[in-house]
Coordinates of C-alpha atoms (C1' of nucleotides) in Angstrom, one line a residue:
Chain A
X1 CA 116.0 97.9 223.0
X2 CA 118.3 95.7 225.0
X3 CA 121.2 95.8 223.2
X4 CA 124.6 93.5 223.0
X5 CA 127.4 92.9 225.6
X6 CA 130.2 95.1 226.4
X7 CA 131.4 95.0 222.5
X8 CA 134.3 97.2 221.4
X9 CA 133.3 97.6 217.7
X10 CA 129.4 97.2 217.1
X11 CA 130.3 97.7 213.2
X12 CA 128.0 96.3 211.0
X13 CA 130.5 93.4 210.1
X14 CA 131.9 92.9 213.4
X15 CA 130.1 89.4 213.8
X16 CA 131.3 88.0 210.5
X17 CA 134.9 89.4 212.0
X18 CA 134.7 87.5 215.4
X19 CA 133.5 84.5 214.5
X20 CA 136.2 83.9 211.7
X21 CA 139.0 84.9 214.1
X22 CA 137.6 82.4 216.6
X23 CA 138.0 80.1 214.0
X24 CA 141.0 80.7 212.3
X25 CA 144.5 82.7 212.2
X26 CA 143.1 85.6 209.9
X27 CA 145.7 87.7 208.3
X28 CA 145.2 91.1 208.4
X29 CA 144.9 91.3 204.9
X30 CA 141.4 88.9 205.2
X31 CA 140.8 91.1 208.3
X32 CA 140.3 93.8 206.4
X33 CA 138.3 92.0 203.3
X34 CA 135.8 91.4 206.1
X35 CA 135.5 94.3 207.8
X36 CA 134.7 96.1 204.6
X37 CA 132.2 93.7 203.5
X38 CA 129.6 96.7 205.1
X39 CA 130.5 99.2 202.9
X40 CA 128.6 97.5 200.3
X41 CA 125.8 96.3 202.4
X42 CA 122.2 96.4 202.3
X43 CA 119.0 96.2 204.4
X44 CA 116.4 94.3 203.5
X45 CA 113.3 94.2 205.5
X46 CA 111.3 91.1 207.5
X47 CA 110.4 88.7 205.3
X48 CA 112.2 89.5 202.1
X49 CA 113.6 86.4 200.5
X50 CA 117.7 85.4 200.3
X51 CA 117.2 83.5 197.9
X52 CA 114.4 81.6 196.2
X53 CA 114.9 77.8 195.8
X54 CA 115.4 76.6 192.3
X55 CA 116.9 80.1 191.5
X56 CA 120.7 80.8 191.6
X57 CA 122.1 83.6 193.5
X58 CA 125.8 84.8 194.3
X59 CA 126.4 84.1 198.2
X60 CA 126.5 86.3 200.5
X61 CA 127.3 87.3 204.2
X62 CA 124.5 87.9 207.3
X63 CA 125.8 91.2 209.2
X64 CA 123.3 91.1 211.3
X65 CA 119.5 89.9 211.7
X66 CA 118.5 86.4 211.6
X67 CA 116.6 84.5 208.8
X68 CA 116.0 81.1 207.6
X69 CA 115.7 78.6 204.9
X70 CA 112.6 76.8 204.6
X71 CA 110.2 74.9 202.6
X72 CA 106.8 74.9 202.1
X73 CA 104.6 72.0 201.1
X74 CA 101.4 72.2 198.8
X75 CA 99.2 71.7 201.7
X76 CA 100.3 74.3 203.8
X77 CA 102.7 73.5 206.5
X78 CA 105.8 75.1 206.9
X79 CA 109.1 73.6 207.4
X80 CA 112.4 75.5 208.8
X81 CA 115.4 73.9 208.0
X82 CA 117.9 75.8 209.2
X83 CA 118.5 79.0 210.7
X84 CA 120.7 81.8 209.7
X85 CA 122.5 83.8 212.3
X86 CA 124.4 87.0 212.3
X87 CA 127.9 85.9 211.0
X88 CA 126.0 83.2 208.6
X89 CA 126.9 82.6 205.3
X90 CA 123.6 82.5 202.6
X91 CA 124.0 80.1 199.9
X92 CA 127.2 78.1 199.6
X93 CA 130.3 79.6 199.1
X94 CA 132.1 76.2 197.5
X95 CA 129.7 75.6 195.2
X96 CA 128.2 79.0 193.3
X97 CA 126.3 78.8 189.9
X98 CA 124.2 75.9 191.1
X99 CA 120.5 77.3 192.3
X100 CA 119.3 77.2 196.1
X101 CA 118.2 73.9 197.6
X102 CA 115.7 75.7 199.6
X103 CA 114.0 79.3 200.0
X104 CA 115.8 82.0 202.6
X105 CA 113.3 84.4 204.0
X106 CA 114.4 87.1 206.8
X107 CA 113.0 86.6 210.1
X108 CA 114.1 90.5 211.2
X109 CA 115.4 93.0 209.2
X110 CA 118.4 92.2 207.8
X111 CA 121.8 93.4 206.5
X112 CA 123.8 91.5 204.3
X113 CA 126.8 91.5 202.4
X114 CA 127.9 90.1 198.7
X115 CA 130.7 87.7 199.9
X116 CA 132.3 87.8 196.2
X117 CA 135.2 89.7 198.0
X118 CA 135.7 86.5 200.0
X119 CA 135.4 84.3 197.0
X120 CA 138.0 86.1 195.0
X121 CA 140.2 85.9 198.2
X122 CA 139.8 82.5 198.9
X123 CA 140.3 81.8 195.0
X124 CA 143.5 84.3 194.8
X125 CA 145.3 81.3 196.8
X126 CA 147.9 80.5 199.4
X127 CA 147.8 84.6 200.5
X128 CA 144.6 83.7 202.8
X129 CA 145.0 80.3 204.4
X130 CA 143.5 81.4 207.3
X131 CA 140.3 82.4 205.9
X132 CA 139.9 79.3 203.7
X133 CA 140.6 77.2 207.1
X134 CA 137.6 79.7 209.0
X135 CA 135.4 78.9 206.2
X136 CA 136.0 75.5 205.7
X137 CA 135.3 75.6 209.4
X138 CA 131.7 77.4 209.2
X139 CA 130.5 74.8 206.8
X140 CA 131.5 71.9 208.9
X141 CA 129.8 74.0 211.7
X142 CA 126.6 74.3 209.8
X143 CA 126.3 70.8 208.3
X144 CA 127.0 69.3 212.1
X145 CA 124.0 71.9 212.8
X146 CA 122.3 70.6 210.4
X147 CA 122.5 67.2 211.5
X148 CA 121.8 68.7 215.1
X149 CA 118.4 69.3 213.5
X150 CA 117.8 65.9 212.6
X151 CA 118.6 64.2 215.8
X152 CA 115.7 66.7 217.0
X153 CA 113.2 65.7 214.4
X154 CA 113.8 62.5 214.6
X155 CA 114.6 61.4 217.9
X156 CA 113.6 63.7 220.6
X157 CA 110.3 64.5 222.5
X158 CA 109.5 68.1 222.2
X159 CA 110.8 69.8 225.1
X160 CA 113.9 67.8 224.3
X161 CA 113.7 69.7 220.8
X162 CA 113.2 73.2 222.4
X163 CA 116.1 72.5 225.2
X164 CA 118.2 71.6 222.2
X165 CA 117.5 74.2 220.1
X166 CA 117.9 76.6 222.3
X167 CA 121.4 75.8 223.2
X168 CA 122.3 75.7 219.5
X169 CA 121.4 79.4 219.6
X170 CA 123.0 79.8 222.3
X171 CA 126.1 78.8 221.4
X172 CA 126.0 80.4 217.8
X173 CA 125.2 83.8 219.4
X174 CA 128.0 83.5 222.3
X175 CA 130.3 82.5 218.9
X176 CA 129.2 86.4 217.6
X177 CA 129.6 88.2 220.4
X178 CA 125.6 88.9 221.1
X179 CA 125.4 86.8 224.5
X180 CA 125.1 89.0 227.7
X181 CA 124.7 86.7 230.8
X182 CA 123.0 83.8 229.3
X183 CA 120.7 85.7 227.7
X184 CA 120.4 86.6 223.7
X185 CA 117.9 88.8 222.0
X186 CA 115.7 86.7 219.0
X187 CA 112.9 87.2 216.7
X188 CA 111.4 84.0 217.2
X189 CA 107.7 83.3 217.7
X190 CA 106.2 80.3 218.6
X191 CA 104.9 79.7 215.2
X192 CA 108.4 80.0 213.6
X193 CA 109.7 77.2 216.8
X194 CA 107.3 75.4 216.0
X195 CA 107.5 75.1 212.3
X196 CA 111.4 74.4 212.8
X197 CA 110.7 71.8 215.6
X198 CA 108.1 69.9 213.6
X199 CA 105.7 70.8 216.8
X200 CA 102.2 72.9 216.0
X201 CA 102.1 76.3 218.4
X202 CA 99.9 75.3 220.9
X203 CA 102.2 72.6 221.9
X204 CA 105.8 74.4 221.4
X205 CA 103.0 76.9 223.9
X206 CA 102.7 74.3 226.7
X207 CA 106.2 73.0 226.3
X208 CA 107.8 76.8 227.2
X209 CA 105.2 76.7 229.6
X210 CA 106.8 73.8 231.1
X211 CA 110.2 74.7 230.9
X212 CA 109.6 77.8 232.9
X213 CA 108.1 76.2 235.2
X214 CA 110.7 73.7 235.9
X215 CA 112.9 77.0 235.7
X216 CA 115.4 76.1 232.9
X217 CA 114.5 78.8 231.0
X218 CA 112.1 81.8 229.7
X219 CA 111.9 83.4 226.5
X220 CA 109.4 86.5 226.5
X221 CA 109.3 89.5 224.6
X222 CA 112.1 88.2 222.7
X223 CA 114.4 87.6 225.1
X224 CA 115.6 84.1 225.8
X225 CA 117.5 83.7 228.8
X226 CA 118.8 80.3 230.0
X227 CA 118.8 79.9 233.4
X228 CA 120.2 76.6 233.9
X229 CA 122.2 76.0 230.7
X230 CA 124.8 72.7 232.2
X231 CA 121.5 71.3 233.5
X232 CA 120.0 71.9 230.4
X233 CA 123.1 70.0 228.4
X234 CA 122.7 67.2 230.3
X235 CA 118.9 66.6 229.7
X236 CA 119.7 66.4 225.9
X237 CA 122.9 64.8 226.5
X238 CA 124.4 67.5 224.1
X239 CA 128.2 67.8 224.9
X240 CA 129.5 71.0 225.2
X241 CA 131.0 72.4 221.7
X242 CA 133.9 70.6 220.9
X243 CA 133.4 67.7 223.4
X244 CA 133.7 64.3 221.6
X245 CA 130.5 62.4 221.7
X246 CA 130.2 58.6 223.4
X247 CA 127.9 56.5 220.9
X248 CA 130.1 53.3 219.8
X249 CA 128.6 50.3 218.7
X250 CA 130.1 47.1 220.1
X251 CA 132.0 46.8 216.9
X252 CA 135.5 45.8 216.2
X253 CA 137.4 49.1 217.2
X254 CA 135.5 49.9 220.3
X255 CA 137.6 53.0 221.7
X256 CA 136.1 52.4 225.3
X257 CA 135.6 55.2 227.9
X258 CA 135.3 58.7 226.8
X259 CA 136.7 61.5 229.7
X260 CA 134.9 64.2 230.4
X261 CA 136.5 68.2 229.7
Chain B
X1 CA 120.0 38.5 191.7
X2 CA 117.9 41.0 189.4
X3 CA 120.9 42.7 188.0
X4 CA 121.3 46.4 186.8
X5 CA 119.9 47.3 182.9
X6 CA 122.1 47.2 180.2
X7 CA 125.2 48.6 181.1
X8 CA 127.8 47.5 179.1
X9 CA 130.9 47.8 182.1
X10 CA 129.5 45.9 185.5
X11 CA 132.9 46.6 186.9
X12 CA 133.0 47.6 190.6
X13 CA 133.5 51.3 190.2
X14 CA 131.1 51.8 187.3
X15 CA 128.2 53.3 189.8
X16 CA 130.7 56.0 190.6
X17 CA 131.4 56.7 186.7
X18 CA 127.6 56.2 185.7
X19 CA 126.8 59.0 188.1
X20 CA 129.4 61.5 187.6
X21 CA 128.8 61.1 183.8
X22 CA 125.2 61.5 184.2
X23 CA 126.4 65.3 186.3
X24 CA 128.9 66.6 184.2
X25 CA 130.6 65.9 180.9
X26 CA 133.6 63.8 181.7
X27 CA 136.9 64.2 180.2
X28 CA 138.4 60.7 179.1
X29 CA 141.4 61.4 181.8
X30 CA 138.7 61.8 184.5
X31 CA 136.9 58.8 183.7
X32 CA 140.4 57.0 183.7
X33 CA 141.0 58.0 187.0
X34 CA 137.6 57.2 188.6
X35 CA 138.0 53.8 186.4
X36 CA 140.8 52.8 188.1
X37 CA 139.2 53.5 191.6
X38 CA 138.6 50.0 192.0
X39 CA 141.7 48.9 191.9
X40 CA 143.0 50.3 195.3
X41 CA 139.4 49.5 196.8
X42 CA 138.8 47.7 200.2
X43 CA 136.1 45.2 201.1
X44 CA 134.3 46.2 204.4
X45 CA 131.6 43.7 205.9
X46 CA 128.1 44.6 207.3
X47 CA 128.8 46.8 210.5
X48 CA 132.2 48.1 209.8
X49 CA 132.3 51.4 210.9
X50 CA 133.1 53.3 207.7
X51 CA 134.4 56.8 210.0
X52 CA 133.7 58.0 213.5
X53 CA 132.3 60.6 214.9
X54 CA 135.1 63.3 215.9
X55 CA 137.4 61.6 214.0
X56 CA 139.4 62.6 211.0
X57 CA 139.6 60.5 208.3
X58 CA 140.1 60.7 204.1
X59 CA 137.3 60.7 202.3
X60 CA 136.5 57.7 199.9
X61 CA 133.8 56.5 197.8
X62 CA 131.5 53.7 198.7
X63 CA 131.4 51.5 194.8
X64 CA 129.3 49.1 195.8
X65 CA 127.0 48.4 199.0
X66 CA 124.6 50.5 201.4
X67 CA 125.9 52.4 204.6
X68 CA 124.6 55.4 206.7
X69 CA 126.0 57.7 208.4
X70 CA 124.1 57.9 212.1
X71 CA 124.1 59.4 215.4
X72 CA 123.4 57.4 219.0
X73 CA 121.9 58.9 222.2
X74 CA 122.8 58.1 225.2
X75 CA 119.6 56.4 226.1
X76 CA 120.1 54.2 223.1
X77 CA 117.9 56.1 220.6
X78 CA 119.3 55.7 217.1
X79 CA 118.9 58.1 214.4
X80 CA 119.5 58.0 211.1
X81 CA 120.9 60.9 209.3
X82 CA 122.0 60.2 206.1
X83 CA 122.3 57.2 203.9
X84 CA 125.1 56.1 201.9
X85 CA 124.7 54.2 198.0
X86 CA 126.6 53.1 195.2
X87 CA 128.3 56.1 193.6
X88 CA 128.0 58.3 197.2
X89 CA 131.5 60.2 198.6
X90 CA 131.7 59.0 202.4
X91 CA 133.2 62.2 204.1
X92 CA 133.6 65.8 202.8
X93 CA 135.6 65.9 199.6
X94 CA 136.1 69.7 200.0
X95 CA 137.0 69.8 203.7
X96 CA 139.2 66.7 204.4
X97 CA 141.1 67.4 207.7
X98 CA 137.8 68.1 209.7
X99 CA 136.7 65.8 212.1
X100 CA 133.7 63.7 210.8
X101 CA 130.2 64.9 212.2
X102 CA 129.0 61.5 212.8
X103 CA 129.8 57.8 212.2
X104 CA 128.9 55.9 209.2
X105 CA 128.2 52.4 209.2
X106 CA 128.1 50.1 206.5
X107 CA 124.5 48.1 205.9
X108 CA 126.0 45.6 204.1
X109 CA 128.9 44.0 202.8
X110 CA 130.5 47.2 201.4
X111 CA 132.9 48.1 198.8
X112 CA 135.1 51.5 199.0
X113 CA 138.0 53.3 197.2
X114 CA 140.0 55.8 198.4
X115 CA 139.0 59.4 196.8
X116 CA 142.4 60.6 197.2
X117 CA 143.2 60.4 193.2
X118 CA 139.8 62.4 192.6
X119 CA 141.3 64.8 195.2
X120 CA 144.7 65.0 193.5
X121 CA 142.6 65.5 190.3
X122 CA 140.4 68.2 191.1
X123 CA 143.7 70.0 193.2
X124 CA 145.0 69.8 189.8
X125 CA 143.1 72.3 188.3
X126 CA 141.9 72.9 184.4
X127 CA 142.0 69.7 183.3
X128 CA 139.2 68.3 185.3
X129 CA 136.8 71.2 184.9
X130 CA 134.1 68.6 184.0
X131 CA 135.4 66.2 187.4
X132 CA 134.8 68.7 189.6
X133 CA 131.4 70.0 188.4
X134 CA 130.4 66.9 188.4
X135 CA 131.5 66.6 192.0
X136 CA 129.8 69.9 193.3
X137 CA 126.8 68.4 191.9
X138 CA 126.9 65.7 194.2
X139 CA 127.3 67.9 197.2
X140 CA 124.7 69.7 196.0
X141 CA 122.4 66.6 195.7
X142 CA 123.3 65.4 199.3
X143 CA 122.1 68.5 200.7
X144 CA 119.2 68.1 199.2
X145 CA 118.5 65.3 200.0
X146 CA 119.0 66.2 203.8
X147 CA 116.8 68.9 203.0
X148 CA 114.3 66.2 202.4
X149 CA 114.8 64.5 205.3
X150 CA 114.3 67.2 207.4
X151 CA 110.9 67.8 205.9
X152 CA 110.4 64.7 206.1
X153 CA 110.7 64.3 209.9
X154 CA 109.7 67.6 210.8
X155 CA 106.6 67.9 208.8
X156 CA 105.1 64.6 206.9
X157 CA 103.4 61.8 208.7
X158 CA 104.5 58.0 208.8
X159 CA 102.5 57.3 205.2
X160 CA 104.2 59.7 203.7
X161 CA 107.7 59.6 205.3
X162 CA 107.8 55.9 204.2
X163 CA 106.7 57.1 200.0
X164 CA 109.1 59.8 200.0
X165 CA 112.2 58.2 201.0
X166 CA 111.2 55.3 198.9
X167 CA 111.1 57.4 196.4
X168 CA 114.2 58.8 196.9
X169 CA 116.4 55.9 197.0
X170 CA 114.7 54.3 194.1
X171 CA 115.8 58.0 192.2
X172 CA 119.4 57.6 193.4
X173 CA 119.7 54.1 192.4
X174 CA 118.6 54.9 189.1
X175 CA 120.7 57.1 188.6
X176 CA 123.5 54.6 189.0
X177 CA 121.8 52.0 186.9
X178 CA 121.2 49.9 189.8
X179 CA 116.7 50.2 189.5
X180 CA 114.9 47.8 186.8
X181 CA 111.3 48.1 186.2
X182 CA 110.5 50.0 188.9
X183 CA 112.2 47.9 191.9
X184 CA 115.3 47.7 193.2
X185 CA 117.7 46.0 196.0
X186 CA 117.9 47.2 199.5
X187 CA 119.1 45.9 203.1
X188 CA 116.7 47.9 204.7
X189 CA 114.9 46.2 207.3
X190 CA 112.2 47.9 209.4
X191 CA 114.2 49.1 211.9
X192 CA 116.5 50.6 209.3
X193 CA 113.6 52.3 208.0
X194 CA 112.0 53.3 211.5
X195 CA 115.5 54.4 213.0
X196 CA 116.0 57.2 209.6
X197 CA 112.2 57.9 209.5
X198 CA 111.9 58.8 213.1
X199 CA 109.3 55.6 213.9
X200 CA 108.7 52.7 215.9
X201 CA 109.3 49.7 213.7
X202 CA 106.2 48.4 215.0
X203 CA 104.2 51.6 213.0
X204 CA 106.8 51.0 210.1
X205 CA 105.6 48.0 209.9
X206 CA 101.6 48.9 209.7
X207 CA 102.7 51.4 207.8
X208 CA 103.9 49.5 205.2
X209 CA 100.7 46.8 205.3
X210 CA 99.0 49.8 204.5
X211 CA 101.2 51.1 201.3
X212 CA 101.1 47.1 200.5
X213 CA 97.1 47.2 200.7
X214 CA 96.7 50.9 198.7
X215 CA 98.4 49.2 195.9
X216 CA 101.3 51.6 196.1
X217 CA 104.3 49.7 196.7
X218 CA 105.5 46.6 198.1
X219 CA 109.2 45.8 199.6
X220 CA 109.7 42.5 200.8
X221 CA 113.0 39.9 200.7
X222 CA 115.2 43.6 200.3
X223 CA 113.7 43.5 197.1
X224 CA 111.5 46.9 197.0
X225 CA 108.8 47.4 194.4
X226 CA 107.1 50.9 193.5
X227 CA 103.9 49.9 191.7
X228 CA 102.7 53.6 191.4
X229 CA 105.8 56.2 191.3
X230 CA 103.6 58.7 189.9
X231 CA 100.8 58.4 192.2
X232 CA 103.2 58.4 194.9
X233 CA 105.1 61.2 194.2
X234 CA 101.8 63.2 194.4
X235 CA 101.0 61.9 197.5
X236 CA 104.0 63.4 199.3
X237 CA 104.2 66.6 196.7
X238 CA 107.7 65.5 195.5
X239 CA 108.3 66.6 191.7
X240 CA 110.1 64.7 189.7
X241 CA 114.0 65.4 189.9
X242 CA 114.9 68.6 188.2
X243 CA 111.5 70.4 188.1
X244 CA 111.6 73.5 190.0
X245 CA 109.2 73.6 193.0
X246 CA 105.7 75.9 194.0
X247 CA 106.3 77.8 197.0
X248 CA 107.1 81.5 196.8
X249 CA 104.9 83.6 200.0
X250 CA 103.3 86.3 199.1
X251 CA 106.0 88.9 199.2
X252 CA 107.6 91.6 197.3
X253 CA 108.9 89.8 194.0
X254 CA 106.6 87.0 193.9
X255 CA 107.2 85.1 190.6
X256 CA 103.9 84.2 189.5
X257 CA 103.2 80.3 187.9
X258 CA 106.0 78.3 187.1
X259 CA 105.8 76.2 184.1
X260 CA 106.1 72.2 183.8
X261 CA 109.0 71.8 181.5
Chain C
dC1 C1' 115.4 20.1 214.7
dG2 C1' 116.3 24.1 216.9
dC3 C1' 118.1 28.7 216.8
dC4 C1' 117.9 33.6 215.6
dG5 C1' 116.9 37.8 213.6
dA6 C1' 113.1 40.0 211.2
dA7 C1' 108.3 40.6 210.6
dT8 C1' 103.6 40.7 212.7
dT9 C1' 99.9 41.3 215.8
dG10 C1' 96.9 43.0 219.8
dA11 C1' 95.9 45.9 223.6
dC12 C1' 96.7 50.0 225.8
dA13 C1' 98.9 54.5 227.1
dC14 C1' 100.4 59.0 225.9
dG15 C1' 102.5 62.8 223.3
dG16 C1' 101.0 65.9 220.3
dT17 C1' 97.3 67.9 217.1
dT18 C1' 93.2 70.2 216.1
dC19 C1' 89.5 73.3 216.7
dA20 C1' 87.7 77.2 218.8
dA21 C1' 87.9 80.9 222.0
dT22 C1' 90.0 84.2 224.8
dT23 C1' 93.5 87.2 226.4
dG24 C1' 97.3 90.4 225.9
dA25 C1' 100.3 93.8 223.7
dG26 C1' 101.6 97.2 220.4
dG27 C1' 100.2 100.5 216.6
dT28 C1' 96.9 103.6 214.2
dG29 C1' 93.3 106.7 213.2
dG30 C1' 89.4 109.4 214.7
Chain D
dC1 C1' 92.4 109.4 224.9
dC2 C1' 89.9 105.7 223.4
dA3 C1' 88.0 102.5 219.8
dC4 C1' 89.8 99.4 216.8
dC5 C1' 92.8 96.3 214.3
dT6 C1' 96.3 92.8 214.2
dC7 C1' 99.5 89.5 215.6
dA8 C1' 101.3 86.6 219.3
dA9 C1' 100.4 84.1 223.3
dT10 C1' 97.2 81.2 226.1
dT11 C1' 93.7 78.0 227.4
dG12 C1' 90.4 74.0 227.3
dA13 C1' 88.5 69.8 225.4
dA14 C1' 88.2 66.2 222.3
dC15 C1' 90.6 63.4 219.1
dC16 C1' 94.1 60.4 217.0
dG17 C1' 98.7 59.2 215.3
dT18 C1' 102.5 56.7 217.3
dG19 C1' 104.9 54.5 221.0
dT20 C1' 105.3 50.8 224.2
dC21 C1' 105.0 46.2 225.9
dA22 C1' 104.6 41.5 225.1
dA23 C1' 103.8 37.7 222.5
dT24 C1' 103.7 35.1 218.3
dT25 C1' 104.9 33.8 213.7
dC26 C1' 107.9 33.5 209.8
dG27 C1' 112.1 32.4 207.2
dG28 C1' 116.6 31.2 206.6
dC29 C1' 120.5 28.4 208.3
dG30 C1' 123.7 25.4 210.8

DNA sequence: CGCCGAATTGACACGGTTCAATTGAGGTGG
DNA sequence: CCACCTCAATTGAACCGTGTCAATTCGGCG
C-alpha cells in the first residue's frame, strides 16, 4: 500500500485541484467548483468503460485511478491510445454532444466526477478566466501527448518507446502531486505497455529486462521508479517540459542555436 | 489536371465552404464570411514552414494545397504526425495563444487565409450557431483521424498502414470535392508516405508493388487510384465514415450487435 | 546532354513476433 | 495449511517483417 508523497489534502479532488493551479491563476470561486466536484463522485471498478466510442456521454473529471482510451480491431489486437491520469479530463470538454472517438476503459478502480459544474463555469463567462486558461492548457497538454505517442509509434525502437513513455508518466504524475522520489505507483502490466507501445509482451518483457540492467529503471509490483531520469531524457532526446525543441529545417527562417535551461 | 466534379464555384476558398456545409447547416452570413476568406489569403511555396514548434501563431485555413504538421529527432528521424488538406484549420481554433505543438510544413505550393474572421464569427455568438458546429465537427474529425494514425503505427502492418491512410485521404478529399472516380491528386512521394507511416521508403516502396500487383490500388505521377475501396476498407477493418464501429469487451453493459445502417 | 530528385532493386542484418512452456505471486476453498 | 486456480512475468527457439546499404534506373528539366 505505498501511498503518495507528503500531501497536505489527499481529498478525492485534490489532483484535479493541483494540477489546474499549476496551470493557471484559479480564483477561489473555481477553487471551490473543483474541490466539490467529489461530492458528486462515483467509483467505478477495473475495467468499466468511460465511455463507449460512437456513443455520446457528458465529460467528466478523473479523481483518481488511471484508465485509457483504446481501440480494438476485428482481429484481435489491442491498441491504447492515450492514457488517462488522475486530474484527466474524459471526453472533451469544448466540444460535448458529439459521441467518443474511441472507447475509455478503467485500468484501476476509478473515481470520477461529472465536469458539468466546470462547463457551466467556463460558459458563465469572464468570472473564471483562470480556469478557462487551465483548461485550455490541459488540452494543449494532452494533444502534445498525443503527438508524444506518435513520435513513439512511429519513430522509435522499443526501449526508446518504454524510456519515453515512462517519463510522460512521470511527469504527468509529478504534475498531481503522486511522485515521491522518482518513483510513482501504476497499474500497468506488460500487456497493457505493450498494447500502447505497439510492442507484443514478450518483447516490452526483454526490453524492461534491459533497462534494469543498464540500471535506468525498474518497475515491479507496480512501482516504477526511475533511477536515472536526466540520463534517461537524453537517450530520447525528450526536453524537459517546457524546453523548446531544436528540429529546423534549413528553410528560410532558420532561428539558429537553441540554449539550453 | 483532372479537376474536381461538378462544382459550380472553383473559387480558392470553396474547399473550405464545401466542407463546412457538408458538417453543419450554414447560415448565408457564415458562408459570406468564409467566402470572402480568399480574399485576405497568402500564397506559400513547397517547404514554407506554415508554424513552428513552440511558437505562437494565429490560426488559418489552408484553401488550397497539402502540408503536414511534423516533428524531427535529433538524429534526423522524421515523423509525420498529422497531414494538412484543402478545407483543414492549421493551428487550434479554440486555443489560439498556445504555443504550437509541432511545425507544419507545406507539401506543396500552398494557399492559406487567415481564420481570424471565423474567430470573430464564432466569438460573436448566436448568429453562427451553424459555423461553429460545423467547426467542432472538424476538430472532432482531426482527432480521429489521429486516432487512426495511432492505430495505424502502433498496431497494423506496412500493407495495411499504406490502405488505410489511402483511404483516408481519398475520404477527406471527397469531402471537399477534390476525388473523381475513385482517384485523386497528391504530392506524396515515398518518403512522404514512409516518414507518416513509420517505414523505410525502400519497404514503402515494395509495399506499394505489392498493392499495385493485388489489384488494389495504384498511385503513380501524384495521381493516386483506388481500384477496390470496398475491398480495401475490409482489409484494414475501416467502416465506411459514419458507421459506428464493433468493439465493446465483455463487460458489464455490453451492447449486443450493432446494426448496418 | 547532363543533372537531380524520386523510384527501384538486390543482398544482408536485425529488431521484434510468435509459439510454447515454465515460473512466480496472490486468492480461494476444502 | 495445502491443493488449486488464475493472471502476470519469464524464458528459449525459430521465424519473418522491415531496415540498412549501395547501386541502378527512371523521368523531368535547364
Amino acid at each position: 500500500m505505498t501511498r503518495t508523497a507528503g500531501c497536505a489534502d489527499p481529498g478525492p479532488a485534490n489532483a484535479v485541484v493541483l494540477r489546474l493551479a499549476h496551470l493557471g491563476q484559479l480564483s477561489p470561486r473555481d477553487a471551490g467548483i473543483l474541490g466539490s466536484l467529489s461530492q458528486a463522485s462515483r467509483h467505478l471498478p477495473t475495467h468499466s468503460e468511460l465511455c463507449v466510442e460512437g456513443r455520446v456521454r457528458p465529460p467528466m473529471m478523473l479523481l483518481s485511478g488511471w484508465a485509457c482510451y483504446q481501440r480494438l480491431l476485428s482481429d484481435g489486437r489491442r491498441q491504447i491510445v492515450r492514457f488517462l491520469l488522475p486530474g484527466d479530463l474524459v471526453g472533451s470538454l469544448d466540444r460535448p454532444g458529439l459521441p467518443a472517438i474511441s472507447s475509455a476503459v478503467a485500468l484501476t478502480h476509478v473515481m470520477v466526477a461529472d465536469a458539468d459544474p466546470v462547463l457551466r463555469a467556463l460558459n458563465a463567462g469572464e468570472h473564471s478566466a483562470g480556469l478557462s486558461d487551465a483548461i485550455a492548457r490541459i488540452l494543449q497538454v494532452d494533444e502534445a501527448n498525443l503527438c508524444d505517442h506518435v513520435i513513439r509509434l512511429g519513430r522509435q525502437t522499443a526501449y526508446e518507446r518504454v524510456i519515453h513513455i515512462l517519463l510522460e508518466f512521470h511527469g504527468r504524475m509529478q504534475a498531481v502531486g503522486l511522485v515521491a522520489g522518482n518513483s510513482f505507483t501504476t497499474p500497468l502490466t506488460q500487456e497493457v505497455l505493450g498494447d500502447a507501445l505497439g510492442l507484443s509482451v514478450v518483447h516490452i518483457n526483454r526490453t524492461l529486462q534491459q533497462l534494469r540492467r543498464d540500471n535506468l529503471l525498474d518497475i515491479r509490483n507496480g512501482k516504477v521508479t526511475l533511477h536515472q531520469p536526466d540520463r534517461m531524457r537524453a537517450l530520447v532526446d525528450r526536453t524537459p517540459p517546457g524546453t523548446p525543441r531544436s528540429h529546423v529545417l534549413p528553410f528560410d527562417d532558420d532561428p539558429g542555436g537553441f540554449g539550453g535551461e
